[in-house]
XYZ file of N, CA and C in Angstrom:
666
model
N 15.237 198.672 223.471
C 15.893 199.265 222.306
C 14.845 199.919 221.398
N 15.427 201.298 220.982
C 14.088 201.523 220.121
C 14.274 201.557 218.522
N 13.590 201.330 217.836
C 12.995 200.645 216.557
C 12.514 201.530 216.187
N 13.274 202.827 215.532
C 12.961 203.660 214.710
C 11.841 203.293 213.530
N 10.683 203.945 213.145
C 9.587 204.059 212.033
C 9.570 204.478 211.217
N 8.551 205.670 210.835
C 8.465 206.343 209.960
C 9.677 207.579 209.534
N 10.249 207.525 208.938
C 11.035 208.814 208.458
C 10.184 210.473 208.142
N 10.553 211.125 208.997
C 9.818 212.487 208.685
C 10.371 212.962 207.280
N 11.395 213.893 207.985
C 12.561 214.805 207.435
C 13.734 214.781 208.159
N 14.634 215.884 207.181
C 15.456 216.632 207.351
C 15.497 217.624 208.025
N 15.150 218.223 209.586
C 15.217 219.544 209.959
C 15.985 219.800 210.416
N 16.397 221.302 209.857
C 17.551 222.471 209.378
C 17.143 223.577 210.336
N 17.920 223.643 211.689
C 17.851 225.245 212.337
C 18.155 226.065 210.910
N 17.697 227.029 211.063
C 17.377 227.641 209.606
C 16.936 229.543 209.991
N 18.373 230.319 209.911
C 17.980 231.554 210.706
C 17.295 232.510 209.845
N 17.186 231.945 208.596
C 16.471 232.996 207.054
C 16.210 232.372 206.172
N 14.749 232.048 207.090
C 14.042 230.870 206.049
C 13.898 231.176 204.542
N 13.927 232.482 204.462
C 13.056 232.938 203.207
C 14.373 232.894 202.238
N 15.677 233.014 202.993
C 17.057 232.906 201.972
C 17.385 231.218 201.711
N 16.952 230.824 202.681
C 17.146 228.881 202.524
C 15.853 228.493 201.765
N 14.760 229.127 202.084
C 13.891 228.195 200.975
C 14.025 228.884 199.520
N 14.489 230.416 198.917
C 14.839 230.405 197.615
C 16.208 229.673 197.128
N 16.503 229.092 197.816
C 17.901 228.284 197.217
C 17.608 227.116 197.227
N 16.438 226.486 197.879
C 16.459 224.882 197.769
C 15.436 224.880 196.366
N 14.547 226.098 196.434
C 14.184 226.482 195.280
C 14.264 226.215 193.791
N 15.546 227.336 193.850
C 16.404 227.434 192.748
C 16.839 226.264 192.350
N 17.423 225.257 193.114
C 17.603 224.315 192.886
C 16.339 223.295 192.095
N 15.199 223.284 192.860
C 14.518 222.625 191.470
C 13.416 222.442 192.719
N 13.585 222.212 194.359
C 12.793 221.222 194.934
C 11.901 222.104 194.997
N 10.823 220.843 195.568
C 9.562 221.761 195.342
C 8.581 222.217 197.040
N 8.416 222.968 197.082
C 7.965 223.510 198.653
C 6.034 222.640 198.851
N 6.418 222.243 200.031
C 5.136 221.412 200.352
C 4.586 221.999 201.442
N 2.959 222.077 201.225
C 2.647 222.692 202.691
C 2.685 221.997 203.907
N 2.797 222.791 205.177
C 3.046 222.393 206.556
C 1.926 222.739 207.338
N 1.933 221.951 208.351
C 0.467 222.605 208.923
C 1.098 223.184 210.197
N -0.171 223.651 211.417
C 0.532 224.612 212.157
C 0.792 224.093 213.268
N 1.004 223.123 213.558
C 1.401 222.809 214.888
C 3.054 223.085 215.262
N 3.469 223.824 214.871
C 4.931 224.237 215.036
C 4.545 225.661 215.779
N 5.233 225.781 217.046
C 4.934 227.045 216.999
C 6.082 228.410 216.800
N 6.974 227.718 215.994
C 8.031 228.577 215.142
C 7.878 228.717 213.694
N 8.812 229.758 213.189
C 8.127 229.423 212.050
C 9.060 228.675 211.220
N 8.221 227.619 210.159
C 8.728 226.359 209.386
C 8.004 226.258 208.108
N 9.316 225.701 207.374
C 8.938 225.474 205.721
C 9.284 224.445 205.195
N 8.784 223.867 204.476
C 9.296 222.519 204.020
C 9.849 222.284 201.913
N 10.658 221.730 201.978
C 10.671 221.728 200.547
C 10.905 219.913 200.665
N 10.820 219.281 198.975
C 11.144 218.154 198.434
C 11.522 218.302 197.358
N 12.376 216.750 197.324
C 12.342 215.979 196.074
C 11.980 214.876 195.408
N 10.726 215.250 195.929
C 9.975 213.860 195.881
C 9.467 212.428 196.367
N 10.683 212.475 197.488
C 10.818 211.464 198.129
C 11.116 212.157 199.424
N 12.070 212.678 199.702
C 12.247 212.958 201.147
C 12.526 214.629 200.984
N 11.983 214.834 202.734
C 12.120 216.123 202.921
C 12.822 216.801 203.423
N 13.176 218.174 203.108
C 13.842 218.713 203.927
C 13.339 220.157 204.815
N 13.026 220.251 206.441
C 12.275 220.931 206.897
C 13.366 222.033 207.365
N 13.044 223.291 207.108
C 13.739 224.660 207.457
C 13.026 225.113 208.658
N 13.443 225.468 209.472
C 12.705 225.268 211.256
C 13.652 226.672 211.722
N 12.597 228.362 211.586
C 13.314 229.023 212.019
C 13.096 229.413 214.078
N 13.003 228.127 214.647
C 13.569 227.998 215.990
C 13.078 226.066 216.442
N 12.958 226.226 217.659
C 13.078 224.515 217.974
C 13.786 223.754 217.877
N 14.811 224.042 216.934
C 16.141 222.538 216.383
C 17.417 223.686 217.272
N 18.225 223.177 217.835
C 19.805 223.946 217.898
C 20.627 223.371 216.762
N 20.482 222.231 216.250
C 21.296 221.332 215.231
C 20.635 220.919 214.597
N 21.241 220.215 213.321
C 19.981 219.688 212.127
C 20.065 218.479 212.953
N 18.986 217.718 212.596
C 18.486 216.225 213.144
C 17.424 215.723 212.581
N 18.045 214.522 212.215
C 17.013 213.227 211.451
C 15.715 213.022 212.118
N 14.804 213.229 211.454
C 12.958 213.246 212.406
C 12.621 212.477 211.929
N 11.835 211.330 213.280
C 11.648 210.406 212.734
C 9.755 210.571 213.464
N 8.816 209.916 212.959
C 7.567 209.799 213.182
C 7.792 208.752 213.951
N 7.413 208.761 215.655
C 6.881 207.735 216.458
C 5.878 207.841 217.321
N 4.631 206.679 217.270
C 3.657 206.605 217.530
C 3.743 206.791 218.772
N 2.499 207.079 219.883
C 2.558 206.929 221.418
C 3.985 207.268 221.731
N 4.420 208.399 221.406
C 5.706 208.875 221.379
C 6.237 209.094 223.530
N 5.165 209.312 224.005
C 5.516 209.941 225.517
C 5.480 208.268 226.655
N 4.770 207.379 225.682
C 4.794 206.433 226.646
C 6.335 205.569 226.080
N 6.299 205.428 225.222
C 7.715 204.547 224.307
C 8.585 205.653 225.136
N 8.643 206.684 225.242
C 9.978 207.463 225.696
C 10.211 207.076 227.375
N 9.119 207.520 227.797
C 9.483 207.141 229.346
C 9.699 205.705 229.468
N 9.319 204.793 228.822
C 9.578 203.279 228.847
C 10.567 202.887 228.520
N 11.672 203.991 227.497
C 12.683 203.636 227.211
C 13.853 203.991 228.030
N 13.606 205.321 229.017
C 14.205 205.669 230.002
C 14.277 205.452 231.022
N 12.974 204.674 231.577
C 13.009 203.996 232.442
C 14.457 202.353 232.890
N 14.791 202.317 231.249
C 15.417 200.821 231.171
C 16.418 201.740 230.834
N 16.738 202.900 231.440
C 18.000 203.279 230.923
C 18.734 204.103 229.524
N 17.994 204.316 229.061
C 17.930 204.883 227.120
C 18.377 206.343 227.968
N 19.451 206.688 227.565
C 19.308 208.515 227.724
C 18.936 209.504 226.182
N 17.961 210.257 226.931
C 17.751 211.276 225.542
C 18.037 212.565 225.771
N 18.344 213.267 224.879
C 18.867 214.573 224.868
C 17.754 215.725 225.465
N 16.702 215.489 224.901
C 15.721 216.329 225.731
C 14.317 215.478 225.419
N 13.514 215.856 226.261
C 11.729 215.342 226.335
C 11.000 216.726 226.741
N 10.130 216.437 225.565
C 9.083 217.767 225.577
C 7.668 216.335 225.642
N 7.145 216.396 226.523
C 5.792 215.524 226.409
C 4.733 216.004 227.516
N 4.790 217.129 227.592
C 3.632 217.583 228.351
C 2.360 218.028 227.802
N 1.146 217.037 228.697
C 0.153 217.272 228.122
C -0.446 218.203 227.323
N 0.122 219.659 227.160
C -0.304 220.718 226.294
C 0.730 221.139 225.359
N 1.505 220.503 225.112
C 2.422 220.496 223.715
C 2.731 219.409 222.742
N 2.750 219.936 222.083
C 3.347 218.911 221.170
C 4.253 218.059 221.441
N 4.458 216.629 221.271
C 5.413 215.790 222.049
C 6.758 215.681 221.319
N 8.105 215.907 221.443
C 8.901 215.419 220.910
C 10.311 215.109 221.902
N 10.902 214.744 221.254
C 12.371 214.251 222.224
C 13.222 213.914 221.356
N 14.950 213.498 222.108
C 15.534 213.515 220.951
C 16.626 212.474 221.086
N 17.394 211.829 220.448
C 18.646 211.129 220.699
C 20.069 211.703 220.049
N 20.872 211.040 220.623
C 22.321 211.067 220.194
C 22.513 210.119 219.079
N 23.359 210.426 218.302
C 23.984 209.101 217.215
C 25.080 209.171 217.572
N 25.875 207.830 217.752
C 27.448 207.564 217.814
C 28.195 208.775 218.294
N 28.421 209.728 216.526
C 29.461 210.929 216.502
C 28.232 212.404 217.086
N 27.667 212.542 217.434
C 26.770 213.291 218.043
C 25.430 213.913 217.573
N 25.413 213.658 216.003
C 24.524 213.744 215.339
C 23.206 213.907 216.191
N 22.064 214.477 215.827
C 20.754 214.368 215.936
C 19.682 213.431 215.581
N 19.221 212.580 216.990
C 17.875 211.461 215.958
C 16.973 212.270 216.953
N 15.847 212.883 216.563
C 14.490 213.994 216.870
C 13.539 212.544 216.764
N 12.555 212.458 217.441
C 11.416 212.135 217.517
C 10.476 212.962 217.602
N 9.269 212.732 217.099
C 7.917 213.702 217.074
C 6.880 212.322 216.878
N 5.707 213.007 217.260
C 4.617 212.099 217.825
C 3.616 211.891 216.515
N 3.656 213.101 215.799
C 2.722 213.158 214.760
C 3.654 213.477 213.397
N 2.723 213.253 212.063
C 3.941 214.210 211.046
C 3.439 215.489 211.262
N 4.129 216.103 210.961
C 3.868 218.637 210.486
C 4.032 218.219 209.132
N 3.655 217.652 207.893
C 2.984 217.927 206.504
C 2.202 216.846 205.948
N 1.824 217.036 204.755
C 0.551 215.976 204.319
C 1.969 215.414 203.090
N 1.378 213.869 203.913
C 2.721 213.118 202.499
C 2.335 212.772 201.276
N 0.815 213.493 200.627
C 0.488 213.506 199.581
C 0.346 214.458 198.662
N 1.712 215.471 198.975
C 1.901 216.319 197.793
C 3.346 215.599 197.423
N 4.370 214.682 197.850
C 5.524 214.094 197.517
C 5.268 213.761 196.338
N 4.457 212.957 195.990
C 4.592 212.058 194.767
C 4.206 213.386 193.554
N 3.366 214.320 194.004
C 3.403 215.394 193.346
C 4.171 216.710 192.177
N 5.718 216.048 192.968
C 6.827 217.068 193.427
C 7.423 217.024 192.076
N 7.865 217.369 191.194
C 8.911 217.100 189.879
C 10.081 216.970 190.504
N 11.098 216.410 189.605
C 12.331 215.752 190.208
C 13.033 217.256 189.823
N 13.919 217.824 191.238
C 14.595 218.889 191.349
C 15.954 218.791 190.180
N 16.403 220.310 189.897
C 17.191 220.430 188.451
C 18.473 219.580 188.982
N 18.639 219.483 189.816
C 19.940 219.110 190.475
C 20.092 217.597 190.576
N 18.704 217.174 190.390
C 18.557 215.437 190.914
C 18.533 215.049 192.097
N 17.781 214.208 192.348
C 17.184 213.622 193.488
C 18.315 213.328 194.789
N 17.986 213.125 196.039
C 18.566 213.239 197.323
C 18.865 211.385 197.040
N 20.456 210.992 197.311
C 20.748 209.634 196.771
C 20.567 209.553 198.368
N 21.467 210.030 199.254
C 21.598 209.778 200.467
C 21.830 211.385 201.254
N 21.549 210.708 202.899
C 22.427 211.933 203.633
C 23.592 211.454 204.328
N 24.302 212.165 204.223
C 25.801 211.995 204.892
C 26.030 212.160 205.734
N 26.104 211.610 206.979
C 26.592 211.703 208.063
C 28.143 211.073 208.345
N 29.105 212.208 209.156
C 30.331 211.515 209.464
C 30.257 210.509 210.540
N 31.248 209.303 209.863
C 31.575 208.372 211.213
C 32.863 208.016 211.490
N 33.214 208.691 212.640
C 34.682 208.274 213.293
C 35.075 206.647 213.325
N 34.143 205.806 213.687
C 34.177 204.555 214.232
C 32.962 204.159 213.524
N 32.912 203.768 211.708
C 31.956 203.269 210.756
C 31.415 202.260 211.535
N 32.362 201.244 212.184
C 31.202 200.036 212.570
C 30.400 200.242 213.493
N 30.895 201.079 214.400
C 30.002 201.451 215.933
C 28.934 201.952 215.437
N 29.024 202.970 213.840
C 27.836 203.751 213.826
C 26.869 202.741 212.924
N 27.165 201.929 212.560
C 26.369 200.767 211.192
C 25.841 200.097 212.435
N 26.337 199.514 213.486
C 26.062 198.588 214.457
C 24.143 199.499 215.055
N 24.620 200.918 215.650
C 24.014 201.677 216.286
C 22.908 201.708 215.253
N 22.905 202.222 213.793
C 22.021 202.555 213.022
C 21.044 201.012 213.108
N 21.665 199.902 212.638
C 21.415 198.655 212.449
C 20.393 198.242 213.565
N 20.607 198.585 214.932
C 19.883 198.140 216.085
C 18.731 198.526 216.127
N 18.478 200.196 215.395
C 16.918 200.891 215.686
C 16.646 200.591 214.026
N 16.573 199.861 213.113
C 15.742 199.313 212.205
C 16.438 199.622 210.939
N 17.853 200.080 210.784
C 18.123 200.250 209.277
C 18.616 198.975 209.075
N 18.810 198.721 207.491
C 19.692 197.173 206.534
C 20.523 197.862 206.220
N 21.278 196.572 205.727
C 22.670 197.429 205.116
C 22.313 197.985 203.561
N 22.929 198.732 203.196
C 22.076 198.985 201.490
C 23.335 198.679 200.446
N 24.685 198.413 200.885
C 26.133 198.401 199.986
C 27.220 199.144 200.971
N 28.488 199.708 200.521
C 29.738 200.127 201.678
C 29.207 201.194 202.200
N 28.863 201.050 203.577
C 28.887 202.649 204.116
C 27.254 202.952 204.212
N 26.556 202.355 203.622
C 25.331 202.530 203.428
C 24.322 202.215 203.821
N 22.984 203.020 204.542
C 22.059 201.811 205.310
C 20.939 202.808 205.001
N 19.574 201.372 205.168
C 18.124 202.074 204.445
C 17.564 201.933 205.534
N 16.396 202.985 205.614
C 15.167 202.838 206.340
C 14.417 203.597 205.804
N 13.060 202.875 205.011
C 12.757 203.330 203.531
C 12.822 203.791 202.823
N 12.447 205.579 202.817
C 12.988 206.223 201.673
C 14.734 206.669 201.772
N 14.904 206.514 203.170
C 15.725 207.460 204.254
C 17.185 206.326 203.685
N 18.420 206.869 202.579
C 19.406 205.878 203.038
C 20.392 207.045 203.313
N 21.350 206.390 204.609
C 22.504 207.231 205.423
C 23.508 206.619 204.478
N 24.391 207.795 204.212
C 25.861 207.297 204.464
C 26.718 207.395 205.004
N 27.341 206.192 205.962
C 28.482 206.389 207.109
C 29.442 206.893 206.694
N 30.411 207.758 206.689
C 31.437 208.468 205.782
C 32.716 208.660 206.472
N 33.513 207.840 207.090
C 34.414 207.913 207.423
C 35.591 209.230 206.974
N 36.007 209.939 207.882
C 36.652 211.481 207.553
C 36.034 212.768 206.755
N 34.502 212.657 206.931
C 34.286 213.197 206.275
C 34.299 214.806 206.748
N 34.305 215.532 206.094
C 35.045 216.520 207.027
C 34.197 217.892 207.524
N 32.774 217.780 207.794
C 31.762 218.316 208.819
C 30.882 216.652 209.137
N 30.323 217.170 210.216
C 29.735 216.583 210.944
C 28.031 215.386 210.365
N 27.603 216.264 209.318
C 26.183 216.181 208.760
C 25.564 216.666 209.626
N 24.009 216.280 209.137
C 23.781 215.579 207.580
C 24.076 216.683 206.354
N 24.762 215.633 205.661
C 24.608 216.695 204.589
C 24.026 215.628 203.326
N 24.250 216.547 202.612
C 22.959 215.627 201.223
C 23.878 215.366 200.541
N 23.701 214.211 199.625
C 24.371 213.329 198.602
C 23.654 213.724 197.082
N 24.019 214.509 196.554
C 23.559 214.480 195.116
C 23.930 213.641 193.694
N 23.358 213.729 192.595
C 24.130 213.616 191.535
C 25.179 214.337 190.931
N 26.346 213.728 190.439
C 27.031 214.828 189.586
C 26.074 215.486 188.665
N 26.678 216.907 188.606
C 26.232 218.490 188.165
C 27.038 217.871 186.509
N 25.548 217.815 185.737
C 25.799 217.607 184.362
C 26.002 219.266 183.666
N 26.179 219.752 182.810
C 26.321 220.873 181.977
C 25.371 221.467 182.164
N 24.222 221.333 181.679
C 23.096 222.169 181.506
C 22.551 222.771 183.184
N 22.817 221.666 184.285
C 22.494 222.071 185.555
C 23.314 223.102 185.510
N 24.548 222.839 185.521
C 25.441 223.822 186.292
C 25.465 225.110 185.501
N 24.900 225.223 184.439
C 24.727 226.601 184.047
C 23.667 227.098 184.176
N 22.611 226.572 184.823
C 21.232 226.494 184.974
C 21.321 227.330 186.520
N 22.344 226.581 187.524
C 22.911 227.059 188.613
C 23.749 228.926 188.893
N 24.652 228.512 187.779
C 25.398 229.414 187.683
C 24.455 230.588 187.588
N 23.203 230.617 186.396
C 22.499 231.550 185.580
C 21.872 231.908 187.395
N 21.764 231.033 188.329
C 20.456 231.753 189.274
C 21.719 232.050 190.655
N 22.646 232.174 190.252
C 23.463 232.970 191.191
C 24.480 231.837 192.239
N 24.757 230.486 192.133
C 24.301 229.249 192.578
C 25.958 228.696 192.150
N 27.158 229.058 192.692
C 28.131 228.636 192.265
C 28.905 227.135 193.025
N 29.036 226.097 192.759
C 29.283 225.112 193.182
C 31.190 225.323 193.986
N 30.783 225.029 194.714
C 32.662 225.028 195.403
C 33.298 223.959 195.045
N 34.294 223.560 194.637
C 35.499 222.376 194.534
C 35.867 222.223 195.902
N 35.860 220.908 195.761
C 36.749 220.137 197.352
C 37.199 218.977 197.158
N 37.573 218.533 198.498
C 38.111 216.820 198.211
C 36.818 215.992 197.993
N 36.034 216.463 198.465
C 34.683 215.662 197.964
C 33.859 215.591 197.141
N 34.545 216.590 195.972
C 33.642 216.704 194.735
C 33.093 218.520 194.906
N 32.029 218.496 194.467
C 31.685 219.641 193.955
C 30.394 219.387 195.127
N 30.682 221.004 195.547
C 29.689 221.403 197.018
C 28.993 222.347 196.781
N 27.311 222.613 197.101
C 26.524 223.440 197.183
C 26.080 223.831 198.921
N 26.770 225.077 198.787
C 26.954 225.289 200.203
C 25.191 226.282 200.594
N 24.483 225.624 200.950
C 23.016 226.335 201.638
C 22.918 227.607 202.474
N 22.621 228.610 202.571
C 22.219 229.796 203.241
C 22.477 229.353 205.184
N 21.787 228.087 205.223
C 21.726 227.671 206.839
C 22.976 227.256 206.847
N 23.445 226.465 205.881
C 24.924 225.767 206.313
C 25.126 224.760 205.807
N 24.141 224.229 205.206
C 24.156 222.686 204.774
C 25.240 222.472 203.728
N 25.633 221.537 203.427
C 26.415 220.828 202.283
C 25.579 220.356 201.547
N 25.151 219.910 200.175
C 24.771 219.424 199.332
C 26.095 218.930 198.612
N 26.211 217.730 198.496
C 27.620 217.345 197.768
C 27.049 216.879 196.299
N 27.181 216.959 195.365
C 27.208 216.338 194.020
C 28.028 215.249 193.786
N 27.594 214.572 193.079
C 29.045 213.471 192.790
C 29.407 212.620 193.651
C-alpha cells in the first residue's frame, strides 16, 4: 500500500499560462519560482501554504502531486504486488513520475523530486481573496473515498474532511464537477470590489459564489 508524503501542488493542464497566471494574480497569490526540469512550459503561484502549478503540457487532467522519494523503485514494487497506475515515466534519462487513480477518477501524480524551492512560501502575503481552506474533490461513495484517502496517510480533519499536512481534501458528496477545485473564504465587500475593479466577476450557484479560472478551475468562496 502506498503511503503518500510530501504534498507538492496543485497541477492545472493550463492551455494560457500567461491568462491563468494573471488571474491567480489578480487574485492576490503570489508567483514562486520553478526550476527547469519540466520540459513544458510551467508556472507556479501561492498562498502561502500550498501551491498551485499551471503546466502548459504533461498533465491531461489536474492532479494532486505528491513528492515521493526513490520514486521508480516504490513504483515497480508497488506493481509488482499488484497496485495499477495510470502511467510510469521512470526511465533512466527523464525525469521520474507516475500516476494514480482516486475512487471517482481524480488524479494522484507522483514525482521523484520537488520543480520549486519551498522557501519562498512563507514569503508569500496572504492572497486578497484568502487563503486555500481546502480542495474539493467530488465523492460519489464519501466512505470508499475517506477509506481510500485514509489508507495512503491522510486523518480525518471534521465531516468530509481529511489532512495530509498542509494539503486538507474535501470529500463532497454531489458536488457537481469532478475537482479539484479550491475552497475559499467568503468574498467580504472590499474583495469583491477589489475583484470586480480587476475584471473578476464571481458567478452565483448552489454552492455559493464561484471564481471560474481561465484553465477551468472552480475556486468556490464560502
Amino acid at each position: 500500500m502506498l503511503t503518500l508524503a510530501r504534498f507538492l501542488e496543485l497541477s492545472l493542464p493550463t492551455p494560457d499560462i500567461q491568462a491563468s497566471l494573471g488571474f491567480y494574480r489578480a487574485l492576490g497569490f503570489a508567483e514562486i519560482a520553478v526550476n527547469d526540469i519540466r520540459a513544458h512550459p510551467y508556472a507556479a503561484v501561492t498562498d502561502g501554504r500550498l501551491v498551485v502549478g499551471l503546466h502548459g503540457g504533461g498533465f491531461e487532467a489536474p492532479a494532486l502531486t505528491f513528492v515521493q522519494r526513490d520514486l521508480a523503485r516504490v513504483v515497480r514494487a508497488l506493481a509488482a504486488a499488484g497496485t495499477a497506475f495510470a502511467w510510469e515515466y521512470l526511465g533512466d534519462d527523464r525525469f521520474h513520475e507516475a500516476g494514480l487513480a482516486a475512487p471517482d477518477g481524480q488524479c494522484i501524480a507522483l514525482v521523484e523530486a520537488p520543480t520549486f524551492s519551498a522557501g519562498e512560501l512563507a514569503e508569500a502575503a496572504p492572497p486578497l481573496v484568502g487563503a486555500i481552506g481546502a480542495v474539493i474533490l467530488r465523492a460519489s461513495h464519501p466512505g470508499a473515498s475517506a477509506t481510500w484517502f485514509g489508507d495512503r496517510g491522510f486523518v480525518a480533519a471534521g465531516d468530509d474532511r481529511w489532512q495530509l499536512g498542509a494539503l486538507t481534501l474535501e470529500l463532497a458528496h454531489g458536488f457537481p464537477v469532478p475537482g479539484p477545485a479550491l475552497r475559499l473564504p467568503a468574498l467580504g465587500g472590499s474583495a469583491r470590489a477589489r475583484l470586480e475593479a480587476a475584471g473578476i466577476a464571481p458567478r452565483r450557484g448552489a454552492v455559493g459564489d464561484v471564481l471560474l479560472a481561465p484553465e477551468g478551475t472552480w475556486l468556490v468562496c464560502g
